[in-house]
Amino acid sequence: MSRAARAASHVAQLDGLRALAVLAVMIRHFVPATLEVVDLGRFGVVLFFVLSGYLITGILLDCRERLDRTGESPRLVATRFYARRFLRIFPIYYATVLGLFALSLTTRLGDVAALQPVRQQIGWLLTYTFNLRYGVTLQDAGPLTHVWSLCVEEQFYLIWPSILLLAPRRLLLPGLIGIAAVGPVYRFVGLLAGWRYPAVFFVTLGCLDSLALGALLARLRRGGDEGAAAAQRLLRLALPVGIGMVIVQGIAPRSFSWPFSDTGIAAISLWLVGTATMGFRGLSGKLLETRAAQYVGKVSYGLYLYHIPVAAFAYVPLGLLGLREENLGWALPLLYGAIAIGMAALSWELFEQPINRLKRRFPYFSNPEPA
């Protein structure tokens, strides 16, 4: 296999991991009974965080490499980074938030209980600060409560370019290790203080280990032979350590183990991401590279955003068909999933993809690198 073919395969497997992450979240929400066995939703969200940390950090470090060589200004790179993130993230997010808010004001749906929290939290939703509001007040946002994780990612995107483009290079590696440690320490302090779950796990400080571990892998892999060797050692440790931490979390007293549960999930996710970038072999690699996994991964952002509103309002089209949700049994989550995937596919083809093409107008550097 050529180098180009191997690179395409590895990118494809990361899309397959996105599919795995979003399907895990959907199963958690559509089949709540699974929570009694394992929190697939938390696994999916942490995997998304590790993926984001790895990919965004890799992009910014590659830009930093050119900046260091050429002496160009980092301001242009940061501006283009934000423009590209804006085009990918904001349109369907604001379309969904404002669409549900508009529905909450109509005479017909204004009294639907699920939409009242959207009206109450609209300012926090529009400013990507709902996760902080939820953590402090425990007031949810109804069918948009799950966007707390998107708020975490936006807050991460807000500060990360400045850190990676401007911080002294010698401080990047120890800084990432320190940032990763903030997550479990914050959660430990929060649980010790008796804070409720959203205040501990939905606030950005409580998610930093997941984001920073992905970033750490990206940094190590750009550290020459020594860094690449360290990255391999990290990946060899990640899976057994992660599994061990998850097992301890399941059997040890919650006050002791719960602060470290996300770190264990993040370690497993790190192994998945790191291995996928090298290419899973055998059946697992083939599954991640199937057309279905690739497409679900491609539309995963819309699928994540839409799947709970779909479940909240599926009773409307079902009622028109003379069906009741309580009578559908195990067919109901499959129906939810089919509707959500259909919506995400339409969103991608008709809305997101045309806007996403505009990113070509915002390359990180306007001119080719001087020879």
mmCIF file of C-alpha atoms in Angstrom:
data_model
loop_
_atom_site.group_PDB
_atom_site.id
_atom_site.type_symbol
_atom_site.label_atom_id
_atom_site.label_comp_id
_atom_site.label_asym_id
_atom_site.label_seq_id
_atom_site.Cartn_x
_atom_site.Cartn_y
_atom_site.Cartn_z
ATOM 1 C CA MET A 1 0.000 0.000 0.000
ATOM 2 C CA SER A 2 1.360 3.433 -0.927
ATOM 3 C CA ARG A 3 1.972 6.168 1.625
ATOM 4 C CA ALA A 4 -1.000 8.147 0.244
ATOM 5 C CA ALA A 5 -3.262 5.100 0.474
ATOM 6 C CA ARG A 6 -2.171 4.439 4.061
ATOM 7 C CA ALA A 7 -2.830 8.079 5.001
ATOM 8 C CA ALA A 8 -6.311 7.933 3.448
ATOM 9 C CA SER A 9 -7.010 4.719 5.374
ATOM 10 C CA HIS A 10 -5.992 6.298 8.661
ATOM 11 C CA VAL A 11 -8.182 9.377 8.126
ATOM 12 C CA ALA A 12 -11.031 7.036 7.216
ATOM 13 C CA GLN A 13 -10.627 5.170 10.494
ATOM 14 C CA LEU A 14 -10.894 8.423 12.451
ATOM 15 C CA ASP A 15 -14.225 9.026 10.702
ATOM 16 C CA GLY A 16 -15.158 5.521 11.792
ATOM 17 C CA LEU A 17 -14.338 6.477 15.392
ATOM 18 C CA ARG A 18 -16.623 9.503 15.057
ATOM 19 C CA ALA A 19 -19.372 7.118 14.028
ATOM 20 C CA LEU A 20 -18.640 4.913 17.045
ATOM 21 C CA ALA A 21 -18.760 7.934 19.353
ATOM 22 C CA VAL A 22 -22.059 9.328 18.087
ATOM 23 C CA LEU A 23 -23.747 5.903 17.988
ATOM 24 C CA ALA A 24 -22.688 5.308 21.601
ATOM 25 C CA VAL A 25 -24.315 8.598 22.619
ATOM 26 C CA MET A 26 -27.483 7.782 20.687
ATOM 27 C CA ILE A 27 -27.795 4.334 22.281
ATOM 28 C CA ARG A 28 -27.418 5.927 25.711
ATOM 29 C CA HIS A 29 -30.252 8.383 25.022
ATOM 30 C CA PHE A 30 -32.555 6.111 23.029
ATOM 31 C CA VAL A 31 -32.127 3.053 25.300
ATOM 32 C CA PRO A 32 -31.725 4.490 28.831
ATOM 33 C CA ALA A 33 -31.633 0.995 30.350
ATOM 34 C CA THR A 34 -28.070 0.609 29.020
ATOM 35 C CA LEU A 35 -26.957 3.073 31.706
ATOM 36 C CA GLU A 36 -27.387 0.317 34.276
ATOM 37 C CA VAL A 37 -24.570 -1.589 32.558
ATOM 38 C CA VAL A 38 -22.277 1.071 31.100
ATOM 39 C CA ASP A 39 -22.481 4.800 30.396
ATOM 40 C CA LEU A 40 -22.089 4.716 26.628
ATOM 41 C CA GLY A 41 -22.977 8.390 26.421
ATOM 42 C CA ARG A 42 -20.028 9.436 28.521
ATOM 43 C CA PHE A 43 -17.734 7.175 26.514
ATOM 44 C CA GLY A 44 -18.942 8.749 23.262
ATOM 45 C CA VAL A 45 -18.475 12.299 24.511
ATOM 46 C CA VAL A 46 -14.992 11.621 25.918
ATOM 47 C CA LEU A 47 -13.981 9.959 22.643
ATOM 48 C CA PHE A 48 -15.138 13.086 20.797
ATOM 49 C CA PHE A 49 -13.053 15.232 23.161
ATOM 50 C CA VAL A 50 -9.918 13.139 22.645
ATOM 51 C CA LEU A 51 -10.435 13.252 18.874
ATOM 52 C CA SER A 52 -10.846 17.032 18.965
ATOM 53 C CA GLY A 53 -7.786 17.492 21.136
ATOM 54 C CA TYR A 54 -5.691 15.371 18.802
ATOM 55 C CA LEU A 55 -6.877 16.816 15.494
ATOM 56 C CA ILE A 56 -7.082 20.505 16.433
ATOM 57 C CA THR A 57 -3.723 20.395 18.193
ATOM 58 C CA GLY A 58 -2.152 18.693 15.194
ATOM 59 C CA ILE A 59 -3.423 21.397 12.851
ATOM 60 C CA LEU A 60 -2.198 24.213 15.082
ATOM 61 C CA LEU A 61 1.206 22.620 15.734
ATOM 62 C CA ASP A 62 1.753 22.159 12.006
ATOM 63 C CA CYS A 63 0.953 25.849 11.553
ATOM 64 C CA ARG A 64 3.287 26.685 14.446
ATOM 65 C CA GLU A 65 6.066 24.771 12.700
ATOM 66 C CA ARG A 66 5.771 26.967 9.638
ATOM 67 C CA LEU A 67 5.498 30.121 11.725
ATOM 68 C CA ASP A 68 8.704 29.221 13.539
ATOM 69 C CA ARG A 69 10.506 28.630 10.228
ATOM 70 C CA THR A 70 9.303 31.697 8.359
ATOM 71 C CA GLY A 71 8.701 34.283 11.063
ATOM 72 C CA GLU A 72 5.182 34.981 9.783
ATOM 73 C CA SER A 73 2.569 36.448 12.126
ATOM 74 C CA PRO A 74 0.387 33.973 14.059
ATOM 75 C CA ARG A 75 -2.517 36.426 13.869
ATOM 76 C CA LEU A 76 -3.458 35.323 10.348
ATOM 77 C CA VAL A 77 -3.396 31.642 11.326
ATOM 78 C CA ALA A 78 -5.600 32.288 14.374
ATOM 79 C CA THR A 79 -8.048 34.350 12.311
ATOM 80 C CA ARG A 80 -8.308 31.671 9.641
ATOM 81 C CA PHE A 81 -8.674 28.980 12.296
ATOM 82 C CA TYR A 82 -11.658 30.775 13.812
ATOM 83 C CA ALA A 83 -13.189 31.403 10.384
ATOM 84 C CA ARG A 84 -12.970 27.721 9.498
ATOM 85 C CA ARG A 85 -14.392 26.659 12.868
ATOM 86 C CA PHE A 86 -17.207 29.179 12.441
ATOM 87 C CA LEU A 87 -18.184 27.742 9.063
ATOM 88 C CA ARG A 88 -18.150 24.163 10.320
ATOM 89 C CA ILE A 89 -19.819 24.569 13.684
ATOM 90 C CA PHE A 90 -21.996 27.648 13.940
ATOM 91 C CA PRO A 91 -24.542 27.366 11.063
ATOM 92 C CA ILE A 92 -26.389 24.199 12.065
ATOM 93 C CA TYR A 93 -25.918 24.877 15.765
ATOM 94 C CA TYR A 94 -27.617 28.255 15.577
ATOM 95 C CA ALA A 95 -30.201 26.969 13.086
ATOM 96 C CA THR A 96 -31.164 24.257 15.582
ATOM 97 C CA VAL A 97 -31.159 26.499 18.657
ATOM 98 C CA LEU A 98 -33.059 29.340 17.000
ATOM 99 C CA GLY A 99 -35.416 26.921 15.262
ATOM 100 C CA LEU A 100 -36.455 25.299 18.544
ATOM 101 C CA PHE A 101 -36.678 28.713 20.195
ATOM 102 C CA ALA A 102 -38.997 29.907 17.415
ATOM 103 C CA LEU A 103 -41.144 26.793 17.838
ATOM 104 C CA SER A 104 -41.387 27.495 21.544
ATOM 105 C CA LEU A 105 -43.000 30.851 20.717
ATOM 106 C CA THR A 106 -45.691 29.463 18.443
ATOM 107 C CA THR A 107 -49.219 29.023 19.702
ATOM 108 C CA ARG A 108 -49.278 25.362 18.871
ATOM 109 C CA LEU A 109 -46.034 24.210 20.458
ATOM 110 C CA GLY A 110 -45.394 26.995 22.952
ATOM 111 C CA ASP A 111 -46.906 25.012 25.803
ATOM 112 C CA VAL A 112 -44.918 21.843 25.143
ATOM 113 C CA ALA A 113 -42.945 21.243 28.334
ATOM 114 C CA ALA A 114 -39.848 20.137 26.427
ATOM 115 C CA LEU A 115 -39.500 23.548 24.790
ATOM 116 C CA GLN A 116 -39.886 25.728 27.864
ATOM 117 C CA PRO A 117 -36.271 25.171 29.017
ATOM 118 C CA VAL A 118 -35.047 26.264 25.573
ATOM 119 C CA ARG A 119 -36.745 29.637 26.092
ATOM 120 C CA GLN A 120 -35.366 29.901 29.610
ATOM 121 C CA GLN A 121 -31.770 29.100 28.587
ATOM 122 C CA ILE A 122 -31.690 30.813 25.193
ATOM 123 C CA GLY A 123 -29.044 33.400 26.145
ATOM 124 C CA TRP A 124 -26.693 30.735 27.497
ATOM 125 C CA LEU A 125 -27.272 28.534 24.471
ATOM 126 C CA LEU A 126 -26.518 31.349 22.041
ATOM 127 C CA THR A 127 -23.262 32.227 23.790
ATOM 128 C CA TYR A 128 -22.008 28.638 24.162
ATOM 129 C CA THR A 129 -21.986 29.016 27.941
ATOM 130 C CA PHE A 130 -24.900 26.712 28.757
ATOM 131 C CA ASN A 131 -22.592 24.123 30.321
ATOM 132 C CA LEU A 132 -21.552 26.687 32.949
ATOM 133 C CA ARG A 133 -25.149 27.662 33.599
ATOM 134 C CA TYR A 134 -26.160 24.022 33.927
ATOM 135 C CA GLY A 135 -23.277 23.301 36.257
ATOM 136 C CA VAL A 136 -24.133 26.158 38.609
ATOM 137 C CA THR A 137 -27.956 26.095 38.581
ATOM 138 C CA LEU A 138 -28.757 22.499 37.457
ATOM 139 C CA GLN A 139 -31.344 24.015 35.092
ATOM 140 C CA ASP A 140 -31.410 21.959 31.910
ATOM 141 C CA ALA A 141 -32.223 23.021 28.355
ATOM 142 C CA GLY A 142 -34.737 20.309 27.526
ATOM 143 C CA PRO A 143 -33.987 18.752 24.111
ATOM 144 C CA LEU A 144 -30.798 20.837 23.886
ATOM 145 C CA THR A 145 -29.252 19.831 27.210
ATOM 146 C CA HIS A 146 -26.744 17.640 25.395
ATOM 147 C CA VAL A 147 -25.129 20.691 23.755
ATOM 148 C CA TRP A 148 -23.171 21.191 26.984
ATOM 149 C CA SER A 149 -20.393 19.189 25.293
ATOM 150 C CA LEU A 150 -20.418 21.509 22.269
ATOM 151 C CA CYS A 151 -20.041 24.422 24.684
ATOM 152 C CA VAL A 152 -16.977 22.728 26.178
ATOM 153 C CA GLU A 153 -15.464 22.312 22.717
ATOM 154 C CA GLU A 154 -16.132 25.936 21.752
ATOM 155 C CA GLN A 155 -14.508 27.182 24.953
ATOM 156 C CA PHE A 156 -11.553 24.920 24.144
ATOM 157 C CA TYR A 157 -11.329 26.319 20.609
ATOM 158 C CA LEU A 158 -11.452 29.854 21.988
ATOM 159 C CA ILE A 159 -8.244 29.590 24.008
ATOM 160 C CA TRP A 160 -6.301 26.765 22.354
ATOM 161 C CA PRO A 161 -4.849 28.655 19.347
ATOM 162 C CA SER A 162 -3.299 31.298 21.601
ATOM 163 C CA ILE A 163 -1.676 28.645 23.784
ATOM 164 C CA LEU A 164 -0.264 26.563 20.945
ATOM 165 C CA LEU A 165 0.796 29.396 18.664
ATOM 166 C CA LEU A 166 2.306 31.708 21.284
ATOM 167 C CA ALA A 167 3.561 29.639 24.229
ATOM 168 C CA PRO A 168 7.304 28.927 24.371
ATOM 169 C CA ARG A 169 7.929 25.611 22.655
ATOM 170 C CA ARG A 170 9.808 24.177 25.666
ATOM 171 C CA LEU A 171 6.682 24.650 27.792
ATOM 172 C CA LEU A 172 4.229 22.899 25.488
ATOM 173 C CA LEU A 173 4.868 19.325 26.629
ATOM 174 C CA PRO A 174 4.919 19.951 30.406
ATOM 175 C CA GLY A 175 2.032 22.367 29.947
ATOM 176 C CA LEU A 176 -0.118 19.698 28.277
ATOM 177 C CA ILE A 177 0.672 17.227 31.058
ATOM 178 C CA GLY A 178 -0.296 19.839 33.632
ATOM 179 C CA ILE A 179 -3.528 20.672 31.817
ATOM 180 C CA ALA A 180 -4.414 16.974 31.647
ATOM 181 C CA ALA A 181 -3.984 16.769 35.432
ATOM 182 C CA VAL A 182 -6.454 19.609 35.969
ATOM 183 C CA GLY A 183 -9.420 17.433 34.945
ATOM 184 C CA PRO A 184 -9.263 14.726 37.629
ATOM 185 C CA VAL A 185 -8.087 17.217 40.282
ATOM 186 C CA TYR A 186 -11.051 19.489 39.558
ATOM 187 C CA ARG A 187 -13.470 16.553 39.651
ATOM 188 C CA PHE A 188 -11.949 15.276 42.901
ATOM 189 C CA VAL A 189 -12.325 18.683 44.566
ATOM 190 C CA GLY A 190 -15.859 19.065 43.236
ATOM 191 C CA LEU A 191 -17.021 15.675 44.445
ATOM 192 C CA LEU A 192 -15.290 16.203 47.789
ATOM 193 C CA ALA A 193 -17.161 19.496 48.126
ATOM 194 C CA GLY A 194 -20.462 17.793 47.335
ATOM 195 C CA TRP A 195 -21.109 19.453 43.988
ATOM 196 C CA ARG A 196 -23.766 17.902 41.759
ATOM 197 C CA TYR A 197 -22.884 15.905 38.641
ATOM 198 C CA PRO A 198 -23.251 18.736 36.033
ATOM 199 C CA ALA A 199 -21.018 21.044 38.078
ATOM 200 C CA VAL A 200 -18.302 18.395 38.154
ATOM 201 C CA PHE A 201 -18.494 16.745 34.737
ATOM 202 C CA PHE A 202 -20.063 19.338 32.404
ATOM 203 C CA VAL A 203 -17.821 22.299 33.207
ATOM 204 C CA THR A 204 -14.830 22.699 30.899
ATOM 205 C CA LEU A 205 -12.275 22.279 33.703
ATOM 206 C CA GLY A 206 -13.711 18.834 34.359
ATOM 207 C CA CYS A 207 -13.108 17.778 30.748
ATOM 208 C CA LEU A 208 -9.542 18.997 30.296
ATOM 209 C CA ASP A 209 -7.896 15.604 30.706
ATOM 210 C CA SER A 210 -9.787 14.208 27.698
ATOM 211 C CA LEU A 211 -8.903 17.188 25.489
ATOM 212 C CA ALA A 212 -5.309 17.410 26.720
ATOM 213 C CA LEU A 213 -4.532 13.699 26.298
ATOM 214 C CA GLY A 214 -5.452 13.923 22.632
ATOM 215 C CA ALA A 215 -3.351 17.076 22.369
ATOM 216 C CA LEU A 216 -0.442 15.345 24.115
ATOM 217 C CA LEU A 217 -0.397 12.560 21.538
ATOM 218 C CA ALA A 218 -0.367 15.117 18.708
ATOM 219 C CA ARG A 219 2.525 16.976 20.345
ATOM 220 C CA LEU A 220 4.605 13.863 20.944
ATOM 221 C CA ARG A 221 4.210 12.744 17.359
ATOM 222 C CA ARG A 222 5.707 16.042 16.235
ATOM 223 C CA GLY A 223 8.755 15.677 18.476
ATOM 224 C CA GLY A 224 11.021 13.769 16.103
ATOM 225 C CA ASP A 225 12.170 10.195 16.737
ATOM 226 C CA GLU A 226 12.260 10.689 20.492
ATOM 227 C CA GLY A 227 8.721 12.052 20.558
ATOM 228 C CA ALA A 228 7.442 9.287 18.278
ATOM 229 C CA ALA A 229 8.950 6.667 20.604
ATOM 230 C CA ALA A 230 7.352 8.374 23.602
ATOM 231 C CA ALA A 231 3.997 8.390 21.776
ATOM 232 C CA GLN A 232 4.278 4.640 21.230
ATOM 233 C CA ARG A 233 5.051 4.058 24.896
ATOM 234 C CA LEU A 234 2.064 6.214 25.832
ATOM 235 C CA LEU A 235 -0.238 4.196 23.601
ATOM 236 C CA ARG A 236 1.044 0.880 24.975
ATOM 237 C CA LEU A 237 0.187 2.053 28.486
ATOM 238 C CA ALA A 238 -3.096 3.761 27.623
ATOM 239 C CA LEU A 239 -5.292 0.711 27.077
ATOM 240 C CA PRO A 240 -4.374 -1.378 30.170
ATOM 241 C CA VAL A 241 -4.267 1.703 32.410
ATOM 242 C CA GLY A 242 -7.604 2.928 31.056
ATOM 243 C CA ILE A 243 -9.295 -0.439 31.486
ATOM 244 C CA GLY A 244 -7.868 -0.729 35.000
ATOM 245 C CA MET A 245 -9.192 2.683 35.990
ATOM 246 C CA VAL A 246 -12.647 1.883 34.620
ATOM 247 C CA ILE A 247 -12.718 -1.404 36.557
ATOM 248 C CA VAL A 248 -11.662 0.363 39.753
ATOM 249 C CA GLN A 249 -14.374 2.947 39.172
ATOM 250 C CA GLY A 250 -16.924 0.140 39.012
ATOM 251 C CA ILE A 251 -15.929 -1.572 42.258
ATOM 252 C CA ALA A 252 -14.376 1.098 44.492
ATOM 253 C CA PRO A 253 -16.326 3.613 46.586
ATOM 254 C CA ARG A 254 -17.642 6.364 44.311
ATOM 255 C CA SER A 255 -16.046 9.168 46.335
ATOM 256 C CA PHE A 256 -12.625 7.643 45.640
ATOM 257 C CA SER A 257 -12.947 6.399 42.081
ATOM 258 C CA TRP A 258 -15.456 8.650 40.309
ATOM 259 C CA PRO A 259 -13.090 11.628 39.824
ATOM 260 C CA PHE A 260 -10.829 9.379 37.759
ATOM 261 C CA SER A 261 -13.485 7.635 35.670
ATOM 262 C CA ASP A 262 -13.212 10.069 32.757
ATOM 263 C CA THR A 263 -9.423 9.769 32.787
ATOM 264 C CA GLY A 264 -9.772 6.019 32.338
ATOM 265 C CA ILE A 265 -12.252 6.464 29.479
ATOM 266 C CA ALA A 266 -9.962 9.106 27.952
ATOM 267 C CA ALA A 267 -6.993 6.695 28.131
ATOM 268 C CA ILE A 268 -8.997 4.025 26.274
ATOM 269 C CA SER A 269 -10.115 6.655 23.755
ATOM 270 C CA LEU A 270 -6.512 7.767 23.331
ATOM 271 C CA TRP A 271 -5.519 4.213 22.454
ATOM 272 C CA LEU A 272 -8.372 4.043 19.932
ATOM 273 C CA VAL A 273 -7.404 7.342 18.302
ATOM 274 C CA GLY A 274 -3.686 6.591 18.291
ATOM 275 C CA THR A 275 -4.167 3.123 16.848
ATOM 276 C CA ALA A 276 -6.635 4.362 14.226
ATOM 277 C CA THR A 277 -4.103 6.909 13.008
ATOM 278 C CA MET A 278 -1.711 4.035 12.363
ATOM 279 C CA GLY A 279 -4.504 1.890 10.988
ATOM 280 C CA PHE A 280 -6.421 -0.878 12.773
ATOM 281 C CA ARG A 281 -5.979 -4.166 10.989
ATOM 282 C CA GLY A 282 -8.335 -7.083 10.546
ATOM 283 C CA LEU A 283 -12.051 -6.948 11.221
ATOM 284 C CA SER A 284 -11.935 -3.809 13.388
ATOM 285 C CA GLY A 285 -10.163 -1.849 10.661
ATOM 286 C CA LYS A 286 -12.606 -3.058 8.012
ATOM 287 C CA LEU A 287 -15.587 -2.094 10.181
ATOM 288 C CA LEU A 288 -14.231 1.408 10.764
ATOM 289 C CA GLU A 289 -13.698 1.817 7.028
ATOM 290 C CA THR A 290 -17.096 0.566 5.842
ATOM 291 C CA ARG A 291 -19.163 3.022 3.820
ATOM 292 C CA ALA A 292 -21.812 3.097 6.524
ATOM 293 C CA ALA A 293 -19.294 3.976 9.251
ATOM 294 C CA GLN A 294 -17.662 6.562 7.015
ATOM 295 C CA TYR A 295 -20.946 8.275 6.237
ATOM 296 C CA VAL A 296 -22.172 8.262 9.838
ATOM 297 C CA GLY A 297 -18.807 9.706 10.858
ATOM 298 C CA LYS A 298 -19.094 12.410 8.220
ATOM 299 C CA VAL A 299 -22.546 13.504 9.420
ATOM 300 C CA SER A 300 -21.803 12.852 13.106
ATOM 301 C CA TYR A 301 -21.963 16.518 14.146
ATOM 302 C CA GLY A 302 -25.480 16.952 12.811
ATOM 303 C CA LEU A 303 -26.464 13.543 14.128
ATOM 304 C CA TYR A 304 -25.265 14.465 17.611
ATOM 305 C CA LEU A 305 -27.071 17.791 17.494
ATOM 306 C CA TYR A 306 -30.376 16.506 16.129
ATOM 307 C CA HIS A 307 -30.870 13.136 17.789
ATOM 308 C CA ILE A 308 -32.474 14.300 21.047
ATOM 309 C CA PRO A 309 -34.839 16.822 19.421
ATOM 310 C CA VAL A 310 -35.875 13.976 17.115
ATOM 311 C CA ALA A 311 -36.729 11.772 20.098
ATOM 312 C CA ALA A 312 -38.516 14.653 21.855
ATOM 313 C CA PHE A 313 -40.849 15.389 18.949
ATOM 314 C CA ALA A 314 -41.144 12.080 17.108
ATOM 315 C CA TYR A 315 -44.625 11.702 18.587
ATOM 316 C CA VAL A 316 -45.883 14.337 16.115
ATOM 317 C CA PRO A 317 -45.237 12.400 12.864
ATOM 318 C CA LEU A 318 -45.996 9.110 14.612
ATOM 319 C CA GLY A 319 -49.369 10.478 15.709
ATOM 320 C CA LEU A 320 -50.188 11.426 12.126
ATOM 321 C CA LEU A 321 -49.537 7.791 11.216
ATOM 322 C CA GLY A 322 -51.755 6.561 14.037
ATOM 323 C CA LEU A 323 -48.823 5.171 16.049
ATOM 324 C CA ARG A 324 -48.035 5.591 19.719
ATOM 325 C CA GLU A 325 -44.466 5.512 21.009
ATOM 326 C CA GLU A 326 -45.296 3.288 23.984
ATOM 327 C CA ASN A 327 -46.601 0.588 21.634
ATOM 328 C CA LEU A 328 -43.479 0.340 19.470
ATOM 329 C CA GLY A 329 -41.204 -1.406 21.972
ATOM 330 C CA TRP A 330 -37.686 -2.081 20.707
ATOM 331 C CA ALA A 331 -38.622 -0.679 17.304
ATOM 332 C CA LEU A 332 -38.808 2.810 18.801
ATOM 333 C CA PRO A 333 -35.050 3.464 19.270
ATOM 334 C CA LEU A 334 -34.423 2.062 15.784
ATOM 335 C CA LEU A 335 -37.034 4.459 14.429
ATOM 336 C CA TYR A 336 -35.492 7.362 16.325
ATOM 337 C CA GLY A 337 -32.101 6.456 14.891
ATOM 338 C CA ALA A 338 -33.404 6.175 11.332
ATOM 339 C CA ILE A 339 -35.116 9.579 11.536
ATOM 340 C CA ALA A 340 -32.050 11.208 13.098
ATOM 341 C CA ILE A 341 -29.699 9.763 10.456
ATOM 342 C CA GLY A 342 -32.090 10.891 7.719
ATOM 343 C CA MET A 343 -32.173 14.424 9.139
ATOM 344 C CA ALA A 344 -28.391 14.531 9.510
ATOM 345 C CA ALA A 345 -27.932 13.298 5.930
ATOM 346 C CA LEU A 346 -30.265 15.971 4.546
ATOM 347 C CA SER A 347 -28.572 18.591 6.700
ATOM 348 C CA TRP A 348 -25.146 17.593 5.387
ATOM 349 C CA GLU A 349 -26.086 17.424 1.728
ATOM 350 C CA LEU A 350 -28.265 20.542 1.569
ATOM 351 C CA PHE A 351 -26.866 22.825 4.266
ATOM 352 C CA GLU A 352 -23.588 21.875 5.911
ATOM 353 C CA GLN A 353 -21.559 20.678 2.936
ATOM 354 C CA PRO A 354 -22.189 23.770 0.772
ATOM 355 C CA ILE A 355 -21.163 25.997 3.689
ATOM 356 C CA ASN A 356 -18.213 23.762 4.515
ATOM 357 C CA ARG A 357 -16.835 24.267 1.008
ATOM 358 C CA LEU A 358 -16.342 27.935 1.860
ATOM 359 C CA LYS A 359 -13.463 26.878 4.120
ATOM 360 C CA ARG A 360 -11.340 26.738 0.969
ATOM 361 C CA ARG A 361 -11.432 30.533 0.966
ATOM 362 C CA PHE A 362 -9.700 30.576 4.334
ATOM 363 C CA PRO A 363 -6.430 28.615 4.029
ATOM 364 C CA TYR A 364 -4.214 28.918 7.074
ATOM 365 C CA PHE A 365 -1.565 30.619 4.930
ATOM 366 C CA SER A 366 -2.347 32.790 1.921
ATOM 367 C CA ASN A 367 0.889 32.027 0.073
ATOM 368 C CA PRO A 368 2.913 28.864 -0.487
ATOM 369 C CA GLU A 369 5.826 28.486 1.908
ATOM 370 C CA PRO A 370 9.002 30.054 0.539
ATOM 371 C CA ALA A 371 11.488 27.527 -0.826
#
